[in-house]
Structure formats: C-alpha cells, structure tokens
Amino acid sequence: MPSRAPRFATRSQTPAPRRTLPWGWWTLLAVLVVALALQLMLADRARLAGDANWRPRLESLCGVLGCSLPAWHEPKAFRVTSREVRRHPQDDRALLVSTSFRNDARWPQAWPVLEVALHDIDGQALGLRRFQPVEYLGSPPATPLIAPGQSAMATLEILDPGQRAVAFTFDFH
C-alpha cells in the first residue's frame, strides 16, 4: 500500500475562502475613528481655537456639544483710530492722553492691555507703562469681550516727561 501524505501536506486545488469582515464591523470601525478624531479636537481645542482656520469648526462643534472655547487673542488686530496728547487741565505736571481703538479681528476677544511708550527725538524709549482695561476705561468693562468692529475710548493721566519726549506709541498685548 502506497503511503499517503497527511492532508495538511498536500496541495489543495481550491483556495481557502477569504474571510471578510461583515459590514457592521466596518461601520463600528468608522464610528470609532470619528470619535477618536472628535476627542483629539476637543482635548486640543484651546490650541486649535487660536488658529483662524480651525476656530469656525470648533465653534460649531462646541455649539453642538456644549463645550467652551477660550477667547480669541489677536493683539495685532487692535487699531488706534485717534489719539491726542495734551496738558492736563488741572495739573501742570501731568499730561492727558486720549486714544480710541477698534477691534478689527474676526471674533470677539478679551480687552487688551494698552501699552503707552514715550520716545525722545532719537527714538529711544524714555518710559513705558502697560495699562489694564479697568485703568484705561475708568471702570471694569461692561462685557468681558470686545466685539469685532467695536471701538473703545481710553483716557490716561501720566506724568509729563518734559521736553525730551517728542513721540508717543500705543501697542496692545
């Protein structure tokens, strides 16, 4: 009697059937991938909210999910629309600095810190001070955010630096 090789050692003429996942598994995999992407976006929303491309998407997502985003922060979007420096009407040792500025950002943002710098004729800084919103507005802001296109007036009393100061600059932080 000829010896026969075991079945596993012989070649089969029919290939083994391919196992495929049922459609339910593919649907579950897709749902899990979307859930992971959403969790990553929500976990990193503070950083992504600072990106102008991502912010509208995150605002929509947080609108649906009830989460919050930090206020937009774009100090370069504040524009000085007018300014005036004059002698203080009641104190001859002080100056009265008035300025108005506008939020040109696409979104509301927190009230900025206003920086006023005094410079001499050579452009060297003689003095610099940063004012919090409560200081330049005279009271706490009525709302925590300044809306896009909204303007505000700031009035500051500063000591007169004398004849050496020939220029004032305003910056926002």
XYZ file of C-alpha atoms in Angstrom:
173
model
C 0.000 0.000 0.000
C 1.436 3.354 -1.028
C 1.920 5.816 1.750
C -0.185 8.872 1.646
C 0.954 12.202 2.851
C -1.144 13.856 5.531
C -3.818 16.249 4.263
C -2.094 19.363 5.510
C 0.995 18.493 3.475
C -0.814 18.114 0.192
C -1.734 20.948 -2.069
C -5.337 21.669 -2.355
C -6.769 22.634 -5.675
C -9.307 25.006 -4.143
C -8.010 28.071 -2.378
C -9.135 28.689 1.155
C -12.060 31.083 1.305
C -11.075 34.674 2.217
C -12.552 35.853 5.421
C -14.084 39.272 5.203
C -15.438 41.383 7.986
C -19.177 41.923 7.907
C -20.347 45.490 7.169
C -21.245 46.000 10.840
C -17.572 45.789 11.801
C -16.617 48.358 9.153
C -19.320 50.695 10.440
C -18.099 50.279 14.013
C -14.509 50.971 12.910
C -15.603 54.159 11.103
C -17.567 55.345 14.159
C -14.563 54.728 16.416
C -12.217 56.649 14.089
C -14.610 59.630 14.013
C -14.992 59.506 17.810
C -11.203 59.478 18.237
C -10.828 62.478 15.908
C -13.500 64.399 17.858
C -11.844 63.591 21.184
C -8.468 64.766 19.897
C -10.017 68.022 18.657
C -11.795 68.637 21.963
C -8.712 67.810 24.020
C -6.597 70.235 21.972
C -9.319 72.855 21.461
C -7.506 75.621 23.335
C -4.562 75.496 20.925
C -6.692 74.888 17.840
C -9.032 77.760 18.779
C -6.115 80.142 18.227
C -5.933 79.101 14.570
C -8.233 81.096 12.278
C -8.805 78.020 10.074
C -9.854 75.737 12.930
C -11.864 78.184 15.049
C -15.115 78.124 12.998
C -15.143 74.313 13.076
C -14.543 74.239 16.815
C -17.237 76.853 17.443
C -19.713 74.668 15.547
C -18.611 71.540 17.406
C -18.752 73.240 20.807
C -22.158 74.658 19.922
C -23.437 71.115 19.476
C -21.550 69.569 22.406
C -21.911 72.473 24.831
C -18.190 72.989 25.416
C -16.421 76.341 25.654
C -13.534 77.908 23.767
C -11.024 80.389 25.115
C -11.422 83.949 23.885
C -9.744 84.809 20.619
C -6.386 86.547 21.189
C -5.017 88.656 18.343
C -3.431 91.835 19.772
C -2.249 92.940 16.323
C -5.916 93.280 15.268
C -6.455 96.293 17.547
C -6.123 99.554 15.619
C -5.679 103.020 17.062
C -8.248 105.213 15.319
C -7.406 108.502 17.046
C -5.084 109.826 19.697
C -4.399 113.077 21.441
C -1.808 114.126 23.988
C -2.330 117.443 25.789
C -1.570 119.162 29.051
C -3.724 118.076 31.944
C -6.303 120.821 32.576
C -5.940 120.644 36.376
C -2.337 119.523 36.969
C 0.535 121.212 35.110
C 2.879 118.312 35.985
C 0.748 115.793 34.062
C -0.461 115.030 30.563
C -3.848 113.782 29.487
C -3.581 111.054 26.853
C -6.752 110.134 24.980
C -6.989 107.423 22.373
C -9.649 105.378 20.684
C -9.116 101.944 19.228
C -11.107 99.305 17.394
C -11.084 95.506 17.354
C -10.518 94.534 13.707
C -10.332 90.796 14.470
C -12.920 88.410 13.039
C -14.001 87.293 16.512
C -14.596 88.892 19.900
C -11.530 88.985 22.081
C -10.592 89.910 25.610
C -9.974 93.564 26.343
C -6.303 94.252 25.634
C -3.598 95.556 27.871
C -2.718 99.009 26.470
C 0.964 99.887 26.346
C 2.000 103.539 26.104
C 5.633 104.364 25.401
C 7.292 107.795 25.314
C 10.269 108.334 22.995
C 12.884 111.023 22.528
C 13.968 112.561 19.234
C 16.369 109.655 18.606
C 13.610 107.068 19.057
C 14.923 105.925 22.425
C 12.258 104.940 24.944
C 12.037 107.323 27.877
C 9.278 105.476 29.626
C 6.776 102.720 29.125
C 3.722 101.617 31.018
C 1.072 98.989 30.466
C -2.488 99.758 31.500
C -5.103 97.142 32.352
C -8.628 97.634 30.939
C -10.002 98.827 34.282
C -7.300 101.543 34.332
C -7.817 102.943 30.838
C -11.613 102.565 30.808
C -12.053 104.040 34.283
C -14.109 101.040 35.449
C -14.361 97.333 34.672
C -15.605 96.668 31.119
C -19.349 96.055 30.805
C -18.610 92.812 28.920
C -15.569 90.542 29.178
C -15.005 90.636 25.397
C -14.733 93.418 22.856
C -16.737 92.554 19.744
C -15.389 92.662 16.183
C -15.652 96.216 14.869
C -16.339 97.610 18.352
C -14.460 100.766 19.329
C -13.415 101.976 22.753
C -12.048 105.188 24.245
C -9.153 105.277 26.678
C -8.145 108.253 28.786
C -4.898 108.184 30.751
C -3.207 110.608 33.081
C 0.589 110.397 33.001
C 3.400 112.484 34.433
C 4.814 114.983 31.984
C 8.266 113.730 30.907
C 9.308 117.208 29.833
C 10.719 118.451 26.553
C 12.700 115.282 25.848
C 9.587 113.268 24.952
C 8.585 114.020 21.378
C 6.646 110.884 20.429
C 4.134 108.508 21.968
C 3.409 104.997 20.730
C 0.500 102.738 21.577
C 0.650 98.970 21.482
C -1.676 96.192 22.599
C -0.990 92.964 24.461
